[in-house]
CSV table of C-alpha atoms in Angstrom, one decimal:
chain,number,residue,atom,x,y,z
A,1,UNK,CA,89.3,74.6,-155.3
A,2,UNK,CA,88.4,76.4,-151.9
A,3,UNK,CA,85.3,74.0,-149.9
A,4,UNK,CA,83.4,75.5,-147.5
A,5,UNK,CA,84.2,74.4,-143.5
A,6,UNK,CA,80.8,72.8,-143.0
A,7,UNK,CA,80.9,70.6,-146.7
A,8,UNK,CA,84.2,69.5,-145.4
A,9,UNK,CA,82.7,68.1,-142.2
A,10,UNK,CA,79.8,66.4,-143.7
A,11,UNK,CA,82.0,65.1,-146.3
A,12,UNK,CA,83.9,62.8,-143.8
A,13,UNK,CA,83.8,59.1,-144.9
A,14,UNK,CA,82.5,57.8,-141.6
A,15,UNK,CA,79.5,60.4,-142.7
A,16,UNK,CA,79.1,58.9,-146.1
A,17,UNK,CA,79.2,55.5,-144.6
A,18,UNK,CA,76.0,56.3,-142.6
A,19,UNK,CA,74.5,58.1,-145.3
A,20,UNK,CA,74.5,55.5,-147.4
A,21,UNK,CA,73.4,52.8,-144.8
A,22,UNK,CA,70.6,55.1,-144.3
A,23,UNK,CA,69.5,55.1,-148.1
A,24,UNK,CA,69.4,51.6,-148.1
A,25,UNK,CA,67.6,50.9,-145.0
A,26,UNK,CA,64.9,53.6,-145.8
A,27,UNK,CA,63.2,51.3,-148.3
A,28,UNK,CA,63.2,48.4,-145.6
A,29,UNK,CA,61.2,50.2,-143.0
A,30,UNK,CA,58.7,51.5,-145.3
A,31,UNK,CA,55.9,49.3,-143.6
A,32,UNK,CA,52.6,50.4,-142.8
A,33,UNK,CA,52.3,52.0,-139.0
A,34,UNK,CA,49.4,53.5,-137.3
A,35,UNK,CA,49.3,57.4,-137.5
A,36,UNK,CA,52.1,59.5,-134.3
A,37,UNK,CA,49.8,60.1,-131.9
A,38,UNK,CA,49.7,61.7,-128.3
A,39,UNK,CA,50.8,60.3,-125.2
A,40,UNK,CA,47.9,59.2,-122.6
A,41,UNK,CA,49.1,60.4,-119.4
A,42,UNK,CA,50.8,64.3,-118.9
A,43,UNK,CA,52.8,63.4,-116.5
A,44,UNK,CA,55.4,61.5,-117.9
A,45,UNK,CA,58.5,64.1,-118.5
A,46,UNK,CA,61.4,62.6,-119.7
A,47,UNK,CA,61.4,61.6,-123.0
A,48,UNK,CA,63.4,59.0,-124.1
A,49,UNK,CA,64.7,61.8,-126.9
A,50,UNK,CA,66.3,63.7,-124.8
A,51,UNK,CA,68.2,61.2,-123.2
A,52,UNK,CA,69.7,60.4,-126.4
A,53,UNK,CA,69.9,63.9,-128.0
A,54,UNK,CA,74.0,64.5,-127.1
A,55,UNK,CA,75.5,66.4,-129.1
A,56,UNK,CA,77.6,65.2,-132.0
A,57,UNK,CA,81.2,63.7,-130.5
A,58,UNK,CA,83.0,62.5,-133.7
A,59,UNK,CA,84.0,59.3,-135.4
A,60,UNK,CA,82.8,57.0,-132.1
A,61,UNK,CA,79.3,57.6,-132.3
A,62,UNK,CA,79.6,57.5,-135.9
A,63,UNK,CA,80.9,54.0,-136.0
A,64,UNK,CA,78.2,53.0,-133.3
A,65,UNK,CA,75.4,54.5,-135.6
A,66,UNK,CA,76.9,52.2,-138.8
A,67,UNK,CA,76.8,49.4,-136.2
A,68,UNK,CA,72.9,49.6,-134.8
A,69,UNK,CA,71.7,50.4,-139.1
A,70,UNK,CA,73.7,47.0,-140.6
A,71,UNK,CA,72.4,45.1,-138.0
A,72,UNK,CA,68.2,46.6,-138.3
A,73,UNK,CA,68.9,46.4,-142.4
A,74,UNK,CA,70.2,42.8,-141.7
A,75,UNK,CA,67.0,41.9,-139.5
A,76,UNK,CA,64.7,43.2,-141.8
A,77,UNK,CA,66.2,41.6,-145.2
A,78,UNK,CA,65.8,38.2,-142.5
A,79,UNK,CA,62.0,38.3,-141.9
A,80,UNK,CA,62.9,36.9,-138.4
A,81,UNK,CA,65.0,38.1,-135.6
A,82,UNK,CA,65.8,37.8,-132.2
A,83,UNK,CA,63.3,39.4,-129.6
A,84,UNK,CA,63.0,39.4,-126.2
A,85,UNK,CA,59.4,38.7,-125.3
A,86,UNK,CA,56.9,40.5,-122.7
A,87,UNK,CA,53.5,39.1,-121.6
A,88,UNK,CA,52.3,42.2,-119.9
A,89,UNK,CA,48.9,43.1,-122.2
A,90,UNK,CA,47.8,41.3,-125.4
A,91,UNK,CA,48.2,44.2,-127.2
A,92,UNK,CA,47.2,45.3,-130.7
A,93,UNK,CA,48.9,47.6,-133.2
A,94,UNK,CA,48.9,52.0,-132.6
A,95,UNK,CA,47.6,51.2,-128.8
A,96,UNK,CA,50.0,52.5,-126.1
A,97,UNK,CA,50.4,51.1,-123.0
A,98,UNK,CA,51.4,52.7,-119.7
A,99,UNK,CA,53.3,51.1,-117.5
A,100,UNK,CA,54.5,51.2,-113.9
A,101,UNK,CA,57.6,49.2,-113.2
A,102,UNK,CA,61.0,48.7,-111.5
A,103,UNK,CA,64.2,50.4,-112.0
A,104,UNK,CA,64.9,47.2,-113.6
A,105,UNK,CA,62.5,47.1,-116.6
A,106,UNK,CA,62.9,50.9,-117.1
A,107,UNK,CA,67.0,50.1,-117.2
A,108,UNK,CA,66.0,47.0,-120.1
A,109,UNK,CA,63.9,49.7,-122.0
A,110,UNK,CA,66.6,52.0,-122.3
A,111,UNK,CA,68.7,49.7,-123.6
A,112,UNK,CA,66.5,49.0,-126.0
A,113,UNK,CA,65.9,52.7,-127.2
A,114,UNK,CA,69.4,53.5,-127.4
A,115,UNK,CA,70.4,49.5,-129.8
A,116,UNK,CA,68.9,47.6,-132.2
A,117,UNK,CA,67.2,45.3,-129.9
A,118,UNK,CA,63.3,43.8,-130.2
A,119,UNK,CA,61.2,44.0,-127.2
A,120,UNK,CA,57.4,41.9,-128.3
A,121,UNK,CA,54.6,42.1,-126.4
A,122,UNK,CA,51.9,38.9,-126.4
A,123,UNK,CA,49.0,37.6,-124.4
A,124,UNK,CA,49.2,34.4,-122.2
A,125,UNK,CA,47.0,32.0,-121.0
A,126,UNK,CA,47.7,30.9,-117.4
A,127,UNK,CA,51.2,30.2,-117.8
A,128,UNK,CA,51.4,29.6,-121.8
A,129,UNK,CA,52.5,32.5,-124.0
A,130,UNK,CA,50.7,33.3,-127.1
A,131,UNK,CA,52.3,32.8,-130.3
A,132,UNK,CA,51.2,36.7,-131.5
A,133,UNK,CA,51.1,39.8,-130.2
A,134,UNK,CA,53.3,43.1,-131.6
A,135,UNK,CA,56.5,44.5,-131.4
A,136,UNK,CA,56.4,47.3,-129.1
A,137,UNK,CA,58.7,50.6,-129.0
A,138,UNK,CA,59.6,52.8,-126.3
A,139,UNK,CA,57.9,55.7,-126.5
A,140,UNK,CA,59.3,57.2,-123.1
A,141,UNK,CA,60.3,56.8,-119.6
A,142,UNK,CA,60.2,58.4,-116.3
A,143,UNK,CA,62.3,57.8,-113.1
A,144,UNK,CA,59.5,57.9,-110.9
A,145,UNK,CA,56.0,56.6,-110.9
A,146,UNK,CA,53.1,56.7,-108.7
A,147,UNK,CA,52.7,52.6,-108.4
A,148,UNK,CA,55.9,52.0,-108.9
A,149,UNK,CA,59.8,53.0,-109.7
A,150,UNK,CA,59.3,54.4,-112.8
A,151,UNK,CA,56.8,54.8,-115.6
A,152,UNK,CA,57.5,53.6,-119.0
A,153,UNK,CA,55.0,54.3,-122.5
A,154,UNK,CA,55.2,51.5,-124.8
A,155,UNK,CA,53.9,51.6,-128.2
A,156,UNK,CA,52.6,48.7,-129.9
A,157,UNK,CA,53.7,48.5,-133.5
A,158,UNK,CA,54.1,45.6,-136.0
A,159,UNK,CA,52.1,42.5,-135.9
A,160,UNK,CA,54.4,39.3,-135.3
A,161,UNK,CA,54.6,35.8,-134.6
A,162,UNK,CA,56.6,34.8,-131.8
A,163,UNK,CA,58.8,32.0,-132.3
A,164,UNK,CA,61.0,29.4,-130.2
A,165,UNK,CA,60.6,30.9,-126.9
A,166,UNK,CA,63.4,30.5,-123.9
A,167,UNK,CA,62.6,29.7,-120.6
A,168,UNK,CA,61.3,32.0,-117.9
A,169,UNK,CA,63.7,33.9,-116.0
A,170,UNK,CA,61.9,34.3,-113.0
A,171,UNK,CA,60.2,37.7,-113.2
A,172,UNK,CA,57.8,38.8,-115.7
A,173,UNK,CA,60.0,42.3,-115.9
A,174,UNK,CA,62.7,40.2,-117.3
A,175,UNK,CA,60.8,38.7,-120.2
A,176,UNK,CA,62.1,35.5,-122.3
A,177,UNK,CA,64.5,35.6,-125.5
A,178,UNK,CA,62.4,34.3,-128.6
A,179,UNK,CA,62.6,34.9,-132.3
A,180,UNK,CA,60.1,36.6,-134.0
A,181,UNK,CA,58.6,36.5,-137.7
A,182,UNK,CA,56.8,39.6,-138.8
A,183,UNK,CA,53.2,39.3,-140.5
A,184,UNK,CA,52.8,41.4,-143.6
A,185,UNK,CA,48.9,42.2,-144.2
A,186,UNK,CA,49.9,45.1,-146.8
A,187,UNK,CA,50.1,43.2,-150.0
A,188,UNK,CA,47.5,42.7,-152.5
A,189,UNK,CA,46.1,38.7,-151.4
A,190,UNK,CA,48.7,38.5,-148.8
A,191,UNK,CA,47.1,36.5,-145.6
A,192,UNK,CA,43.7,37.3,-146.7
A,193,UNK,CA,43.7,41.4,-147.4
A,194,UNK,CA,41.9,40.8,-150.7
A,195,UNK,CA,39.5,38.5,-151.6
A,196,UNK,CA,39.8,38.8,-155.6
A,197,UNK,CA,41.8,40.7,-157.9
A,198,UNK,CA,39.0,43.8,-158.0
A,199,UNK,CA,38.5,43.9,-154.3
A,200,UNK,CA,35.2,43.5,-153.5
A,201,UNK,CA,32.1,40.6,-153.5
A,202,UNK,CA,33.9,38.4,-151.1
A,203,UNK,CA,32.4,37.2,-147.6
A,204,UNK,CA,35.4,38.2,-146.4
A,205,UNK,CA,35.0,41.9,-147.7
A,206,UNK,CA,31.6,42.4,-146.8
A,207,UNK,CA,32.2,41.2,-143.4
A,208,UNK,CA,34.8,44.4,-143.2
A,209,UNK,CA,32.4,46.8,-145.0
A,210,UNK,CA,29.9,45.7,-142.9
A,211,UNK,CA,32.1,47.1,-139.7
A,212,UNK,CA,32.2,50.6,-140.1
A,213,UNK,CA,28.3,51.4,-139.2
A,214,UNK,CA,28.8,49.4,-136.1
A,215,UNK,CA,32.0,51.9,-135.4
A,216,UNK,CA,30.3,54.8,-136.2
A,217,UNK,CA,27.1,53.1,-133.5
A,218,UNK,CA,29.5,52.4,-130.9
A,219,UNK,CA,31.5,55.5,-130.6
A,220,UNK,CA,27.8,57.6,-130.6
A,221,UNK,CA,27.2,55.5,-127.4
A,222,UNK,CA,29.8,55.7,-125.7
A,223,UNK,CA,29.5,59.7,-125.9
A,224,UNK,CA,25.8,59.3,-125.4
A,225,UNK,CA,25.9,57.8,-122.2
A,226,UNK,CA,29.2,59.3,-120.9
A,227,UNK,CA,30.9,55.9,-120.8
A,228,UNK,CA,34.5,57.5,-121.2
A,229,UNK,CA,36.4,57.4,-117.3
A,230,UNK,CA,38.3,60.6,-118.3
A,231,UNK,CA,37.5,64.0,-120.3
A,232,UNK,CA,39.0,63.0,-123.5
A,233,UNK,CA,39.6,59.1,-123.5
A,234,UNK,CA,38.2,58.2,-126.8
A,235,UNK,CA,39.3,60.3,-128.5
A,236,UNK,CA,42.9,59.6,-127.3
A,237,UNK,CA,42.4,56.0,-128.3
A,238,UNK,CA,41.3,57.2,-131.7
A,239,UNK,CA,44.2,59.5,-132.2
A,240,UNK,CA,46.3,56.3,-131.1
A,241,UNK,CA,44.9,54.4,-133.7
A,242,UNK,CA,45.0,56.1,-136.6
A,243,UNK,CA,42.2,56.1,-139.0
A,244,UNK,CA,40.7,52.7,-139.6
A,245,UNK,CA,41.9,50.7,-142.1
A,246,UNK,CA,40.7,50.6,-145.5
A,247,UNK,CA,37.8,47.8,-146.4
A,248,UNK,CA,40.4,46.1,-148.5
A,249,UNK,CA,42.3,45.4,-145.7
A,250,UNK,CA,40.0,43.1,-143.8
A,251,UNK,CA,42.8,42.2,-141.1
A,252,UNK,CA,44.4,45.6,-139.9
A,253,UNK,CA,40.6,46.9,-139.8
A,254,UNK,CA,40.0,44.1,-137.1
A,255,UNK,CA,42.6,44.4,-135.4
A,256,UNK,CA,41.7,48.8,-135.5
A,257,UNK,CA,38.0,47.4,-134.7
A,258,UNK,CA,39.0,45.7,-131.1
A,259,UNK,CA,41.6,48.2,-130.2
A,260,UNK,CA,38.9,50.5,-130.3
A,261,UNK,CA,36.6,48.4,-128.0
A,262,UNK,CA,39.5,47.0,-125.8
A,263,UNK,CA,41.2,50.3,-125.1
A,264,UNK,CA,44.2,51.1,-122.8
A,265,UNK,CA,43.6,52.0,-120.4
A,266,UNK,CA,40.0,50.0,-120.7
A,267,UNK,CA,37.1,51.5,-121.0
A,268,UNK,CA,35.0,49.3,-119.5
A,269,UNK,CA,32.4,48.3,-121.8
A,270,UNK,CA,32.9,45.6,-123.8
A,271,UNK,CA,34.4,41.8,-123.7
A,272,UNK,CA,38.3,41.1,-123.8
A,273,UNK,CA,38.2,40.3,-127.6
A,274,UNK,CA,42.1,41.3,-128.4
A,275,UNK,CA,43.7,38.0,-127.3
A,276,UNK,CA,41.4,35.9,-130.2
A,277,UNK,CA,41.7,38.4,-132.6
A,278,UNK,CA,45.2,38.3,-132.7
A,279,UNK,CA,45.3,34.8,-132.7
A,280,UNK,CA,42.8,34.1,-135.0
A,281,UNK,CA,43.8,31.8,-138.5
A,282,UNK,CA,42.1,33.7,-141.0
A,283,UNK,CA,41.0,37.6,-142.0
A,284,UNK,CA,37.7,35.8,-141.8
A,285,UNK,CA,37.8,34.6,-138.4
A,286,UNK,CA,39.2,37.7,-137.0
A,287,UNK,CA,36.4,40.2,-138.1
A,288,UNK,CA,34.0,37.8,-136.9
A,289,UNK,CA,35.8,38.4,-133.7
A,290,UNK,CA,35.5,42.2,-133.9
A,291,UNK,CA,31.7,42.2,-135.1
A,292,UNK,CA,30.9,39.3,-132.1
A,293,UNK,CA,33.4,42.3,-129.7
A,294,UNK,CA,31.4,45.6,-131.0
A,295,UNK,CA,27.9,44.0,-131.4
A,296,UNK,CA,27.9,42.4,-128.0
A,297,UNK,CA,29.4,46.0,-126.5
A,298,UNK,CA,26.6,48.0,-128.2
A,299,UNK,CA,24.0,45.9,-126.6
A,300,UNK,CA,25.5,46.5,-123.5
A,301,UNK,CA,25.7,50.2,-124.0
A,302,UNK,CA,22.2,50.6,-125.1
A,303,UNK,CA,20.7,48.5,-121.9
A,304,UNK,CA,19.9,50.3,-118.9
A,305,UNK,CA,22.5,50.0,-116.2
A,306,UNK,CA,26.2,49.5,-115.8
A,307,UNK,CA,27.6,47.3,-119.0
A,308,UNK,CA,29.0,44.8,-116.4
């Protein structure tokens, strides 16, 4: 039987090979991320994309494909994996960060877009990491910057904890190697997302229900009284965002809540709350951080006179 040209190249076993490592990974990544959104600044031109958008060469990049997918399905059948850890911003998941930097820390980031590597992002105090913070992606990167050698856009993604941290390598561009264990809040009662089996009449609950007035307050005010520093900011953080979580998911709605508050770049207008809300023990504890975060921000916004 006569096949057509193009069925015979698609029907190469090194092709089949990555076809089926990409059916079995696609389950794996199925995890809940905040919504694509746009990037803050316009000026940042070369996409990360592009860079890696060559045209297809054969078996070699084939083989390199299999390579990167066994080793992402491997590290997520694990729960853990090896990261290599930044302290930069103590940021929260769907915010991006903009970043100007040296050669070197654009050259890591590459790396990292074009493998299977981990870059985390957490907080510190003084000179002591924190023990959560996000994964972060590489949404793009510029050779040239305006406070510095390049510009890089880094997208914060899962929530983790960061785990068995190596020593400092002498530059805060070169971050530390560390493992990290992801935290799952999209189960039904797993880390706190639901109080009871129907969902509702737990403190817990009604301390996320009880959030989304203050939201709906907040952003009024900060349009009210033309707190935003550009045409356009808030509602760039809320693209970045994503909707906010549902009620019944008491910890990714805090989180949403002081990413919102504590945007990047900052707005300006309320206390640093992201640091304690990712490091809080409970669902509980953390939307008491976000109502303490948006309550003391609206009082500010409603006084006369600069918030700070």
């Amino acid at each position: 039987a006569m096949t057509h040209p193009l069925v015979e190249r698609w029907m190469s076993p090194a092709r089949i090979r990555v076809a089926l490592l990409a059916v079995m990974l696609a389950p794996a990544l199925a995890y809940d991320l905040p919504a694509p959104a746009r990037l803050v600044p316009r000026r940042v031109t070369a996409r990360v994309s592009a860079r890696m958008g060559a045209a297809d060469s054969g078996s070699g990049e084939t083989d390199l494909n299999m390579g990167v997918l066994a080793s992402r399905i491997e590290r997520l059948r694990s729960g853990e994996a090896a990261v290599r850890v930044f302290d930069f911003d103590a940021m929260v998941p769907g915010q991006r960060l903009a970043l100007p930097c040296p050669s070197s820390f654009a050259d890591i980031c590459r790396d990292v877009a074009s493998s299977a590597q981990i870059m985390c992002m957490v907080g510190r105090h003084r000179l002591n990491l924190h023990s959560h913070g996000v994964e972060v992606t590489v949404e793009s990167i510029s050779e040239k910057g305006s406070d510095g050698d390049a510009m890089v856009i880094l997208q914060a993604r899962r929530f983790c904890q960061v785990l068995d941290v190596g020593e400092d390598q002498g530059s805060r561009w070169a971050g530390r190697t560390a493992r990290a264990r992801w935290v799952d809040f999209g189960g039904d009662g797993g880390d706190g997302e639901v109080g009871r089996a129907d969902g509702t009449g737990t403190p817990t609950l009604e301390l996320s229900a009880a959030l989304e007035p203050l939201v709906q307050q907040w952003i009024a005010l900060v349009r009210s009284t033309g707190s935003e520093r550009a045409p356009g900011q808030l509602e760039g953080v809320l693209s970045d965002l994503g909707p906010m979580p549902a009620i019944s998911r008491p910890n990714a709605r805090a989180l949403w809540v002081v990413g919102l508050i504590n945007p990047l770049p900052a707005l300006g207008v309320a206390l640093e709350v992201r640091p304690a809300a990712l490091m809080a023990a409970t669902a509980e504890e953390r939307l008491k951080v976000a109502e303490f975060g948006i309550r003391d921000s609206i009082k500010r916004l409603s006084s006369s006179g600069a918030p700070f």
